[in-house]
PDB file of C-alpha atoms in Angstrom:
ATOM      1  CA  MET A  22       4.653 -14.528 128.205  1.00  0.00           C
ATOM      2  CA  LYS A  23       8.353 -16.817 128.926  1.00  0.00           C
ATOM      3  CA  ILE A  24       7.583 -17.521 124.740  1.00  0.00           C
ATOM      4  CA  ARG A  25       7.689 -14.228 123.833  1.00  0.00           C
ATOM      5  CA  PHE A  26      10.834 -13.225 126.118  1.00  0.00           C
ATOM      6  CA  LEU A  27      12.696 -16.281 124.412  1.00  0.00           C
ATOM      7  CA  VAL A  28      11.445 -14.963 120.601  1.00  0.00           C
ATOM      8  CA  THR A  29      12.837 -11.593 121.456  1.00  0.00           C
ATOM      9  CA  TRP A  30      15.858 -12.603 123.011  1.00  0.00           C
ATOM     10  CA  ILE A  31      16.549 -14.646 120.182  1.00  0.00           C
ATOM     11  CA  LEU A  32      15.599 -12.135 117.370  1.00  0.00           C
ATOM     12  CA  VAL A  33      18.395  -9.732 119.456  1.00  0.00           C
ATOM     13  CA  VAL A  34      21.329 -12.924 118.961  1.00  0.00           C
ATOM     14  CA  LEU A  35      20.040 -12.818 115.023  1.00  0.00           C
ATOM     15  CA  LEU A  36      20.609  -9.260 114.593  1.00  0.00           C
ATOM     16  CA  LEU A  37      24.228  -9.278 116.270  1.00  0.00           C
ATOM     17  CA  MET A  38      24.943 -12.355 114.225  1.00  0.00           C
ATOM     18  CA  PRO A  39      25.734 -11.870 109.988  1.00  0.00           C
ATOM     19  CA  GLN A  40      22.854 -12.476 108.015  1.00  0.00           C
ATOM     20  CA  GLN A  41      22.933 -15.457 105.107  1.00  0.00           C
ATOM     21  CA  ALA A  42      21.759 -14.442 102.055  1.00  0.00           C
ATOM     22  CA  GLN A  43      18.373 -15.333 101.464  1.00  0.00           C
ATOM     23  CA  ALA A  44      18.076 -18.634  99.386  1.00  0.00           C
ATOM     24  CA  LEU A  45      16.841 -17.023  96.080  1.00  0.00           C
ATOM     25  CA  GLU A  46      18.961 -14.508  94.072  1.00  0.00           C
ATOM     26  CA  VAL A  47      17.984 -13.530  90.495  1.00  0.00           C
ATOM     27  CA  SER A  48      20.027 -11.521  87.765  1.00  0.00           C
ATOM     28  CA  ALA A  49      17.047  -9.400  86.970  1.00  0.00           C
ATOM     29  CA  THR A  50      16.587  -5.907  88.691  1.00  0.00           C
ATOM     30  CA  ALA A  51      13.314  -6.331  89.259  1.00  0.00           C
ATOM     31  CA  ALA A  52      11.599  -9.543  89.883  1.00  0.00           C
ATOM     32  CA  ILE A  53       8.960 -11.379  91.955  1.00  0.00           C
ATOM     33  CA  LEU A  54       7.314 -14.691  92.626  1.00  0.00           C
ATOM     34  CA  MET A  55       3.427 -14.886  93.634  1.00  0.00           C
ATOM     35  CA  ASP A  56       0.880 -17.434  94.197  1.00  0.00           C
ATOM     36  CA  ALA A  57      -1.958 -16.220  91.659  1.00  0.00           C
ATOM     37  CA  GLU A  58      -4.860 -17.176  93.480  1.00  0.00           C
ATOM     38  CA  THR A  59      -4.166 -15.923  97.454  1.00  0.00           C
ATOM     39  CA  GLY A  60      -1.500 -13.215  96.750  1.00  0.00           C
ATOM     40  CA  GLN A  61       1.083 -14.321  98.693  1.00  0.00           C
ATOM     41  CA  VAL A  62       4.862 -13.543  97.825  1.00  0.00           C
ATOM     42  CA  TYR A  63       7.432 -15.742  97.684  1.00  0.00           C
ATOM     43  CA  TYR A  64      10.548 -13.579  97.139  1.00  0.00           C
ATOM     44  CA  GLN A  65      10.831  -9.926  95.451  1.00  0.00           C
ATOM     45  CA  LYS A  66      13.243  -7.868  94.242  1.00  0.00           C
ATOM     46  CA  ASN A  67      12.498  -3.972  93.706  1.00  0.00           C
ATOM     47  CA  PRO A  68       9.119  -5.069  93.425  1.00  0.00           C
ATOM     48  CA  ASP A  69       7.329  -1.510  93.082  1.00  0.00           C
ATOM     49  CA  ARG A  70      10.420   0.535  90.665  1.00  0.00           C
ATOM     50  CA  ARG A  71       8.548   1.336  88.085  1.00  0.00           C
ATOM     51  CA  MET A  72      10.317  -0.066  84.567  1.00  0.00           C
ATOM     52  CA  LEU A  73       9.718  -0.723  81.024  1.00  0.00           C
ATOM     53  CA  ILE A  74       8.306  -3.510  80.494  1.00  0.00           C
ATOM     54  CA  ALA A  75       8.200  -3.896  76.652  1.00  0.00           C
ATOM     55  CA  SER A  76       6.108  -6.679  75.019  1.00  0.00           C
ATOM     56  CA  THR A  77       4.926  -8.175  78.257  1.00  0.00           C
ATOM     57  CA  THR A  78       2.498  -5.136  77.647  1.00  0.00           C
ATOM     58  CA  LYS A  79       0.508  -7.312  75.127  1.00  0.00           C
ATOM     59  CA  ILE A  80      -0.918  -9.776  78.502  1.00  0.00           C
ATOM     60  CA  MET A  81      -2.890  -6.350  78.666  1.00  0.00           C
ATOM     61  CA  THR A  82      -3.986  -5.862  75.040  1.00  0.00           C
ATOM     62  CA  ALA A  83      -5.101  -9.504  75.128  1.00  0.00           C
ATOM     63  CA  LEU A  84      -7.226  -9.340  77.997  1.00  0.00           C
ATOM     64  CA  VAL A  85      -9.017  -5.736  76.761  1.00  0.00           C
ATOM     65  CA  VAL A  86      -9.498  -7.555  73.701  1.00  0.00           C
ATOM     66  CA  LEU A  87     -11.240 -10.973  75.357  1.00  0.00           C
ATOM     67  CA  ASP A  88     -13.425  -8.549  77.208  1.00  0.00           C
ATOM     68  CA  THR A  89     -14.443  -6.196  73.788  1.00  0.00           C
ATOM     69  CA  ALA A  90     -14.757  -8.807  71.088  1.00  0.00           C
ATOM     70  CA  ARG A  91     -15.346 -12.196  69.894  1.00  0.00           C
ATOM     71  CA  LEU A  92     -12.969 -14.808  69.277  1.00  0.00           C
ATOM     72  CA  ASP A  93     -14.845 -14.358  65.358  1.00  0.00           C
ATOM     73  CA  GLU A  94     -14.880 -11.224  64.683  1.00  0.00           C
ATOM     74  CA  VAL A  95     -12.999 -10.492  61.126  1.00  0.00           C
ATOM     75  CA  VAL A  96     -11.061  -7.952  61.152  1.00  0.00           C
ATOM     76  CA  THR A  97      -9.698  -5.577  57.576  1.00  0.00           C
ATOM     77  CA  VAL A  98      -5.785  -5.316  58.323  1.00  0.00           C
ATOM     78  CA  LYS A  99      -4.840  -1.435  57.706  1.00  0.00           C
ATOM     79  CA  PRO A 100      -1.541  -0.060  56.238  1.00  0.00           C
ATOM     80  CA  THR A 101      -1.492   1.893  59.709  1.00  0.00           C
ATOM     81  CA  HIS A 102      -1.399  -1.157  61.280  1.00  0.00           C
ATOM     82  CA  MET A 103       2.126  -1.733  59.896  1.00  0.00           C
ATOM     83  CA  VAL A 104       4.864  -1.049  62.641  1.00  0.00           C
ATOM     84  CA  GLU A 105       8.096  -1.642  63.672  1.00  0.00           C
ATOM     85  CA  GLY A 106       9.532  -4.282  65.915  1.00  0.00           C
ATOM     86  CA  SER A 107       8.426  -7.761  65.965  1.00  0.00           C
ATOM     87  CA  SER A 108       5.736  -8.858  63.436  1.00  0.00           C
ATOM     88  CA  MET A 109       3.229 -11.575  62.497  1.00  0.00           C
ATOM     89  CA  TYR A 110       3.602 -10.185  59.203  1.00  0.00           C
ATOM     90  CA  LEU A 111       0.623  -8.625  58.144  1.00  0.00           C
ATOM     91  CA  LYS A 112      -0.568  -7.637  54.795  1.00  0.00           C
ATOM     92  CA  PRO A 113      -2.953  -4.366  54.161  1.00  0.00           C
ATOM     93  CA  GLY A 114      -6.021  -5.708  52.996  1.00  0.00           C
ATOM     94  CA  GLU A 115      -5.521  -9.081  55.049  1.00  0.00           C
ATOM     95  CA  GLU A 116      -9.182 -10.105  56.610  1.00  0.00           C
ATOM     96  CA  LEU A 117      -8.510 -12.011  59.735  1.00  0.00           C
ATOM     97  CA  THR A 118     -10.307 -13.646  63.251  1.00  0.00           C
ATOM     98  CA  VAL A 119      -9.897 -11.849  66.150  1.00  0.00           C
ATOM     99  CA  GLU A 120      -8.375 -15.344  67.569  1.00  0.00           C
ATOM    100  CA  THR A 121      -6.126 -15.594  64.950  1.00  0.00           C
ATOM    101  CA  LEU A 122      -4.822 -11.852  65.441  1.00  0.00           C
ATOM    102  CA  LEU A 123      -4.327 -12.996  69.414  1.00  0.00           C
ATOM    103  CA  TYR A 124      -2.362 -15.920  68.302  1.00  0.00           C
ATOM    104  CA  GLY A 125      -0.023 -13.892  66.503  1.00  0.00           C
ATOM    105  CA  LEU A 126       0.281 -11.486  69.244  1.00  0.00           C
ATOM    106  CA  LEU A 127       0.655 -13.850  71.995  1.00  0.00           C
ATOM    107  CA  LEU A 128       2.554 -16.090  69.916  1.00  0.00           C
ATOM    108  CA  CYS A 129       4.715 -14.099  67.059  1.00  0.00           C
ATOM    109  CA  SER A 130       4.674 -10.807  69.849  1.00  0.00           C
ATOM    110  CA  GLY A 131       2.796  -8.679  66.696  1.00  0.00           C
ATOM    111  CA  ASN A 132       3.210  -5.167  66.808  1.00  0.00           C
ATOM    112  CA  ASP A 133       0.996  -5.393  63.767  1.00  0.00           C
ATOM    113  CA  ALA A 134      -1.124  -7.308  65.352  1.00  0.00           C
ATOM    114  CA  ALA A 135      -1.708  -5.410  68.540  1.00  0.00           C
ATOM    115  CA  LEU A 136      -2.747  -2.360  66.286  1.00  0.00           C
ATOM    116  CA  ALA A 137      -4.641  -3.972  64.355  1.00  0.00           C
ATOM    117  CA  LEU A 138      -6.837  -5.861  67.618  1.00  0.00           C
ATOM    118  CA  ALA A 139      -6.153  -2.151  69.158  1.00  0.00           C
ATOM    119  CA  ASP A 140      -7.768  -0.382  66.051  1.00  0.00           C
ATOM    120  CA  TYR A 141     -10.897  -2.922  65.263  1.00  0.00           C
ATOM    121  CA  CYS A 142     -11.487  -3.382  69.198  1.00  0.00           C
ATOM    122  CA  ALA A 143     -12.049   0.111  70.156  1.00  0.00           C
ATOM    123  CA  ASP A 144     -12.236   2.356  66.931  1.00  0.00           C
ATOM    124  CA  GLY A 145      -8.832   3.397  67.798  1.00  0.00           C
ATOM    125  CA  VAL A 146      -5.409   2.605  69.094  1.00  0.00           C
ATOM    126  CA  GLU A 147      -5.998   5.856  71.655  1.00  0.00           C
ATOM    127  CA  HIS A 148      -9.585   4.578  72.526  1.00  0.00           C
ATOM    128  CA  PHE A 149      -8.136   1.414  73.228  1.00  0.00           C
ATOM    129  CA  VAL A 150      -5.097   2.652  75.427  1.00  0.00           C
ATOM    130  CA  ALA A 151      -7.535   4.274  77.420  1.00  0.00           C
ATOM    131  CA  LEU A 152      -9.420   1.120  78.341  1.00  0.00           C
ATOM    132  CA  MET A 153      -5.989  -0.441  78.959  1.00  0.00           C
ATOM    133  CA  ASN A 154      -5.216   2.056  81.732  1.00  0.00           C
ATOM    134  CA  GLU A 155      -9.024   1.487  83.182  1.00  0.00           C
ATOM    135  CA  LYS A 156      -8.211  -2.226  83.201  1.00  0.00           C
ATOM    136  CA  ALA A 157      -4.932  -0.946  85.243  1.00  0.00           C
ATOM    137  CA  HIS A 158      -6.830   0.725  87.463  1.00  0.00           C
ATOM    138  CA  GLU A 159      -9.547  -1.521  88.422  1.00  0.00           C
ATOM    139  CA  LEU A 160      -6.681  -4.282  89.149  1.00  0.00           C
ATOM    140  CA  GLY A 161      -4.917  -1.881  91.189  1.00  0.00           C
ATOM    141  CA  MET A 162      -2.446  -1.502  89.652  1.00  0.00           C
ATOM    142  CA  ALA A 163      -1.250   1.443  91.422  1.00  0.00           C
ATOM    143  CA  GLY A 164       2.493   1.748  89.922  1.00  0.00           C
ATOM    144  CA  SER A 165       1.758   1.473  85.703  1.00  0.00           C
ATOM    145  CA  SER A 166       0.356   3.448  83.172  1.00  0.00           C
ATOM    146  CA  PHE A 167      -0.070   2.679  78.892  1.00  0.00           C
ATOM    147  CA  ALA A 168       0.885   4.596  75.955  1.00  0.00           C
ATOM    148  CA  ASN A 169      -0.090   2.006  73.800  1.00  0.00           C
ATOM    149  CA  PRO A 170      -1.172  -1.509  72.974  1.00  0.00           C
ATOM    150  CA  ASN A 171       2.449  -3.356  71.858  1.00  0.00           C
ATOM    151  CA  GLY A 172       5.040  -2.460  74.308  1.00  0.00           C
ATOM    152  CA  LEU A 173       7.225  -0.062  72.572  1.00  0.00           C
ATOM    153  CA  ASP A 174       9.316   2.441  74.527  1.00  0.00           C
ATOM    154  CA  ALA A 175       7.211   5.228  75.744  1.00  0.00           C
ATOM    155  CA  GLU A 176       7.901   7.676  78.277  1.00  0.00           C
ATOM    156  CA  THR A 177       4.512   7.195  79.612  1.00  0.00           C
ATOM    157  CA  HIS A 178       4.443   3.147  79.413  1.00  0.00           C
ATOM    158  CA  TYR A 179       5.551   1.638  82.491  1.00  0.00           C
ATOM    159  CA  SER A 180       4.585  -1.029  85.326  1.00  0.00           C
ATOM    160  CA  THR A 181       6.298  -2.678  88.102  1.00  0.00           C
ATOM    161  CA  ALA A 182       7.073  -6.179  88.613  1.00  0.00           C
ATOM    162  CA  ARG A 183       4.636  -6.343  91.738  1.00  0.00           C
ATOM    163  CA  ASP A 184       1.510  -5.115  88.839  1.00  0.00           C
ATOM    164  CA  MET A 185       2.643  -6.877  86.413  1.00  0.00           C
ATOM    165  CA  ALA A 186       2.345  -9.827  89.013  1.00  0.00           C
ATOM    166  CA  ILE A 187      -1.251  -8.975  89.543  1.00  0.00           C
ATOM    167  CA  LEU A 188      -1.980  -8.441  85.849  1.00  0.00           C
ATOM    168  CA  ALA A 189      -0.587 -12.109  85.496  1.00  0.00           C
ATOM    169  CA  ALA A 190      -2.716 -13.439  88.100  1.00  0.00           C
ATOM    170  CA  CYS A 191      -5.927 -12.058  86.478  1.00  0.00           C
ATOM    171  CA  ALA A 192      -4.944 -13.643  83.123  1.00  0.00           C
ATOM    172  CA  SER A 193      -4.517 -17.012  84.099  1.00  0.00           C
ATOM    173  CA  GLN A 194      -7.839 -17.372  85.723  1.00  0.00           C
ATOM    174  CA  ASN A 195      -9.665 -16.497  81.271  1.00  0.00           C
ATOM    175  CA  GLU A 196      -9.295 -19.995  80.339  1.00  0.00           C
ATOM    176  CA  THR A 197      -8.851 -18.425  76.696  1.00  0.00           C
ATOM    177  CA  PHE A 198      -6.781 -16.531  77.304  1.00  0.00           C
ATOM    178  CA  VAL A 199      -4.596 -20.001  79.134  1.00  0.00           C
ATOM    179  CA  ARG A 200      -5.026 -21.565  75.816  1.00  0.00           C
ATOM    180  CA  LEU A 201      -3.687 -19.315  73.258  1.00  0.00           C
ATOM    181  CA  CYS A 202      -0.578 -18.387  75.498  1.00  0.00           C
ATOM    182  CA  SER A 203       0.484 -21.762  76.104  1.00  0.00           C
ATOM    183  CA  THR A 204       0.060 -22.849  72.615  1.00  0.00           C
ATOM    184  CA  ARG A 205       3.577 -23.681  71.196  1.00  0.00           C
ATOM    185  CA  SER A 206       2.620 -23.454  67.261  1.00  0.00           C
ATOM    186  CA  VAL A 207      -0.300 -23.130  65.432  1.00  0.00           C
ATOM    187  CA  THR A 208      -0.494 -22.731  61.598  1.00  0.00           C
ATOM    188  CA  ILE A 209      -4.228 -20.675  59.906  1.00  0.00           C
ATOM    189  CA  GLY A 210      -4.497 -20.438  56.857  1.00  0.00           C
ATOM    190  CA  GLY A 211      -0.898 -21.260  55.880  1.00  0.00           C
ATOM    191  CA  ARG A 212       0.359 -18.768  58.570  1.00  0.00           C
ATOM    192  CA  THR A 213       2.219 -20.710  61.210  1.00  0.00           C
ATOM    193  CA  MET A 214       2.819 -19.371  64.417  1.00  0.00           C
ATOM    194  CA  THR A 215       5.706 -20.256  66.592  1.00  0.00           C
ATOM    195  CA  ASN A 216       5.613 -19.073  70.539  1.00  0.00           C
ATOM    196  CA  HIS A 217       8.756 -17.744  71.490  1.00  0.00           C
ATOM    197  CA  ASN A 218       8.275 -18.434  75.030  1.00  0.00           C
ATOM    198  CA  LYS A 219      11.279 -21.318  75.687  1.00  0.00           C
ATOM    199  CA  LEU A 220       9.431 -22.195  79.463  1.00  0.00           C
ATOM    200  CA  LEU A 221       6.884 -24.416  77.401  1.00  0.00           C
ATOM    201  CA  GLY A 222       9.275 -26.468  76.278  1.00  0.00           C
ATOM    202  CA  TYR A 223      10.764 -27.943  79.278  1.00  0.00           C
ATOM    203  CA  LEU A 224       9.139 -26.673  82.666  1.00  0.00           C
ATOM    204  CA  GLU A 225       6.785 -28.826  83.880  1.00  0.00           C
ATOM    205  CA  GLY A 226       3.385 -27.555  84.293  1.00  0.00           C
ATOM    206  CA  CYS A 227       4.326 -24.211  82.810  1.00  0.00           C
ATOM    207  CA  ILE A 228       1.436 -22.466  80.861  1.00  0.00           C
ATOM    208  CA  GLY A 229       3.099 -19.630  79.636  1.00  0.00           C
ATOM    209  CA  MET A 230       1.961 -16.021  79.434  1.00  0.00           C
ATOM    210  CA  LYS A 231       4.449 -12.965  77.252  1.00  0.00           C
ATOM    211  CA  THR A 232       8.139 -12.397  76.830  1.00  0.00           C
ATOM    212  CA  GLY A 233       9.095  -9.322  75.720  1.00  0.00           C
ATOM    213  CA  TYR A 234      12.643  -6.794  75.021  1.00  0.00           C
ATOM    214  CA  THR A 235      13.431  -4.055  73.884  1.00  0.00           C
ATOM    215  CA  ARG A 236      16.889  -2.474  74.298  1.00  0.00           C
ATOM    216  CA  ALA A 237      16.019  -0.058  76.506  1.00  0.00           C
ATOM    217  CA  ALA A 238      13.694  -2.622  78.520  1.00  0.00           C
ATOM    218  CA  GLY A 239      16.202  -5.644  78.201  1.00  0.00           C
ATOM    219  CA  ARG A 240      14.168  -8.769  79.057  1.00  0.00           C
ATOM    220  CA  THR A 241      11.435  -8.764  80.575  1.00  0.00           C
ATOM    221  CA  LEU A 242       8.988 -11.905  81.118  1.00  0.00           C
ATOM    222  CA  VAL A 243       6.260 -12.659  83.240  1.00  0.00           C
ATOM    223  CA  SER A 244       4.557 -16.384  83.197  1.00  0.00           C
ATOM    224  CA  CYS A 245       2.484 -18.923  85.065  1.00  0.00           C
ATOM    225  CA  THR A 246       3.083 -22.357  85.814  1.00  0.00           C
ATOM    226  CA  ARG A 247       0.650 -24.740  87.670  1.00  0.00           C
ATOM    227  CA  ARG A 248       1.890 -27.598  90.142  1.00  0.00           C
ATOM    228  CA  ASP A 249      -0.161 -29.976  92.816  1.00  0.00           C
ATOM    229  CA  GLY A 250      -3.404 -27.794  92.721  1.00  0.00           C
ATOM    230  CA  ARG A 251      -1.302 -23.901  93.131  1.00  0.00           C
ATOM    231  CA  SER A 252      -0.168 -21.625  90.563  1.00  0.00           C
ATOM    232  CA  LEU A 253       2.824 -19.531  90.604  1.00  0.00           C
ATOM    233  CA  VAL A 254       3.143 -16.659  88.083  1.00  0.00           C
ATOM    234  CA  ALA A 255       6.937 -15.225  88.150  1.00  0.00           C
ATOM    235  CA  VAL A 256       8.126 -11.902  86.745  1.00  0.00           C
ATOM    236  CA  THR A 257      11.722 -10.668  85.961  1.00  0.00           C
ATOM    237  CA  LEU A 258      12.261  -7.169  84.442  1.00  0.00           C
ATOM    238  CA  GLN A 259      15.586  -6.410  83.135  1.00  0.00           C
ATOM    239  CA  ASP A 260      16.864  -9.516  83.427  1.00  0.00           C
ATOM    240  CA  GLY A 261      19.472 -11.264  81.008  1.00  0.00           C
ATOM    241  CA  ASN A 262      19.288 -14.842  82.700  1.00  0.00           C
ATOM    242  CA  ASP A 263      15.323 -15.142  82.761  1.00  0.00           C
ATOM    243  CA  TRP A 264      14.528 -18.407  81.536  1.00  0.00           C
ATOM    244  CA  LEU A 265      17.085 -19.933  84.280  1.00  0.00           C
ATOM    245  CA  ASP A 266      15.779 -16.834  86.901  1.00  0.00           C
ATOM    246  CA  HIS A 267      12.536 -18.551  86.352  1.00  0.00           C
ATOM    247  CA  GLU A 268      13.202 -21.814  86.623  1.00  0.00           C
ATOM    248  CA  ALA A 269      14.674 -21.631  89.718  1.00  0.00           C
ATOM    249  CA  MET A 270      12.070 -19.448  91.340  1.00  0.00           C
ATOM    250  CA  TYR A 271       9.739 -21.885  90.090  1.00  0.00           C
ATOM    251  CA  GLU A 272      11.322 -24.652  91.745  1.00  0.00           C
ATOM    252  CA  TYR A 273      11.885 -22.485  95.104  1.00  0.00           C
ATOM    253  CA  GLY A 274       8.445 -21.557  95.420  1.00  0.00           C
ATOM    254  CA  PHE A 275       6.765 -24.724  94.717  1.00  0.00           C
ATOM    255  CA  SER A 276       9.145 -26.091  97.663  1.00  0.00           C
ATOM    256  CA  LEU A 277       7.387 -23.901 100.255  1.00  0.00           C
ATOM    257  CA  PRO A 278       4.183 -24.875 101.855  1.00  0.00           C
ATOM    258  CA  ALA A 279       1.193 -22.068 100.692  1.00  0.00           C
ATOM    259  CA  PHE A 280      -0.030 -19.877 102.868  1.00  0.00           C
ATOM    260  CA  GLY A 281      -1.844 -21.137 105.840  1.00  0.00           C
ATOM    261  CA  ALA A 282      -1.158 -24.555 105.325  1.00  0.00           C
ATOM    262  CA  GLU A 283       0.126 -26.586 108.525  1.00  0.00           C
ATOM    263  CA  GLY A 284       3.589 -25.897 108.515  1.00  0.00           C
ATOM    264  CA  SER A 285       3.988 -22.471 107.300  1.00  0.00           C
ATOM    265  CA  PHE A 286       5.440 -19.627 109.699  1.00  0.00           C
ATOM    266  CA  PRO A 287       2.948 -16.781 110.227  1.00  0.00           C
ATOM    267  CA  ALA A 288       4.527 -14.161 107.803  1.00  0.00           C
ATOM    268  CA  GLU A 289       3.393 -10.370 107.533  1.00  0.00           C
ATOM    269  CA  GLY A 290       0.672 -10.322 105.313  1.00  0.00           C
ATOM    270  CA  GLN A 291       0.902 -12.370 102.401  1.00  0.00           C
ATOM    271  CA  ILE A 292       4.934 -12.212 102.046  1.00  0.00           C
ATOM    272  CA  LEU A 293       6.601 -15.275 102.990  1.00  0.00           C
ATOM    273  CA  LEU A 294      10.024 -14.388 103.795  1.00  0.00           C
ATOM    274  CA  PRO A 295      13.410 -17.190 103.929  1.00  0.00           C
ATOM    275  CA  ASP A 296      15.336 -14.922 105.829  1.00  0.00           C
ATOM    276  CA  ILE A 297      14.693 -16.125 110.120  1.00  0.00           C
ATOM    277  CA  THR A 298      15.073 -12.977 111.824  1.00  0.00           C
ATOM    278  CA  ASP A 299      12.438 -11.436 108.844  1.00  0.00           C
ATOM    279  CA  ARG A 300      10.252 -14.225 110.161  1.00  0.00           C
ATOM    280  CA  LEU A 301      10.663 -13.456 113.980  1.00  0.00           C
ATOM    281  CA  ARG A 302       9.522  -9.816 113.500  1.00  0.00           C
ATOM    282  CA  SER A 303       6.667 -10.517 111.280  1.00  0.00           C
ATOM    283  CA  TYR A 304       5.772 -12.855 113.995  1.00  0.00           C
ATOM    284  CA  LEU A 305       6.163 -10.531 116.418  1.00  0.00           C
ATOM    285  CA  ALA A 306       4.153  -8.119 115.281  1.00  0.00           C
ATOM    286  CA  LEU A 307       1.140 -10.598 114.542  1.00  0.00           C
ATOM    287  CA  ARG A 308       1.499 -11.790 118.257  1.00  0.00           C
ATOM    288  CA  GLU A 309       1.603  -7.414 119.155  1.00  0.00           C
ATOM    289  CA  ARG A 310      -1.957  -7.818 117.312  1.00  0.00           C
ATOM    290  CA  GLY A 311      -3.158 -10.371 119.241  1.00  0.00           C
ATOM    291  CA  GLU A 312      -3.287 -12.346 115.595  1.00  0.00           C
ATOM    292  CA  VAL A 313      -1.745 -15.925 116.310  1.00  0.00           C
ATOM    293  CA  SER A 314      -0.947 -16.871 120.376  1.00  0.00           C
TER     294      SER A 314
END
């Protein structure tokens, strides 16, 4: 009873004091930093705002392809696969393996590769998009809708930072996907493909994931980093300072204890809030439910 009174008194005092800024701020309109294995959220900013996601869409595209085709299957490129935007510069009539096209999808961000894969894997792009939305539903991505496999802007094509973190966490468990997206450069059949993700070059433990950009969406970035047996995913949407923001998010996240680790502060659900007032509120809520003593 005395402990509860003391905590309540501290909470009241803190509520009357000017609040300090959170320990981390990013330039993104929406962002999230999440543990890929436990779902613990270390930082969030507008995590459920529906936004354009540009080529980070291709994470979902790649996962659906890996669900439906073998890497050694051969795809014939069609004229209908030629499309605007980023490209791996396919030519109609070319025959390439699914694996080569996945490299073009994830490293070069090829919109042409996305259409070629989607058309092949589902007997048509429309059917493939249905599979994308089906997988989103299975993963619990309630704020997402996919209209194409490449991420070009469309009214019915959007997601949230939280949903993209869920998708990234799923992708980080697929070692074939990780091998592909973490490749910095590869040459296949005379075609050299270089990864657009700069974090691979200097951020300790980064395994890549996917970059994105359209004029309407701005810069979008989904990444994953592994250190000391932990795996964190970071998402920023509409962020002109995304490289530095991801680096800062990881340095912040890895400096905090994992959820449930000795010395970690109890938090509501699995969200670790850096502001002490929010921590106290969460602690009182847990005590009220009898979940902590």
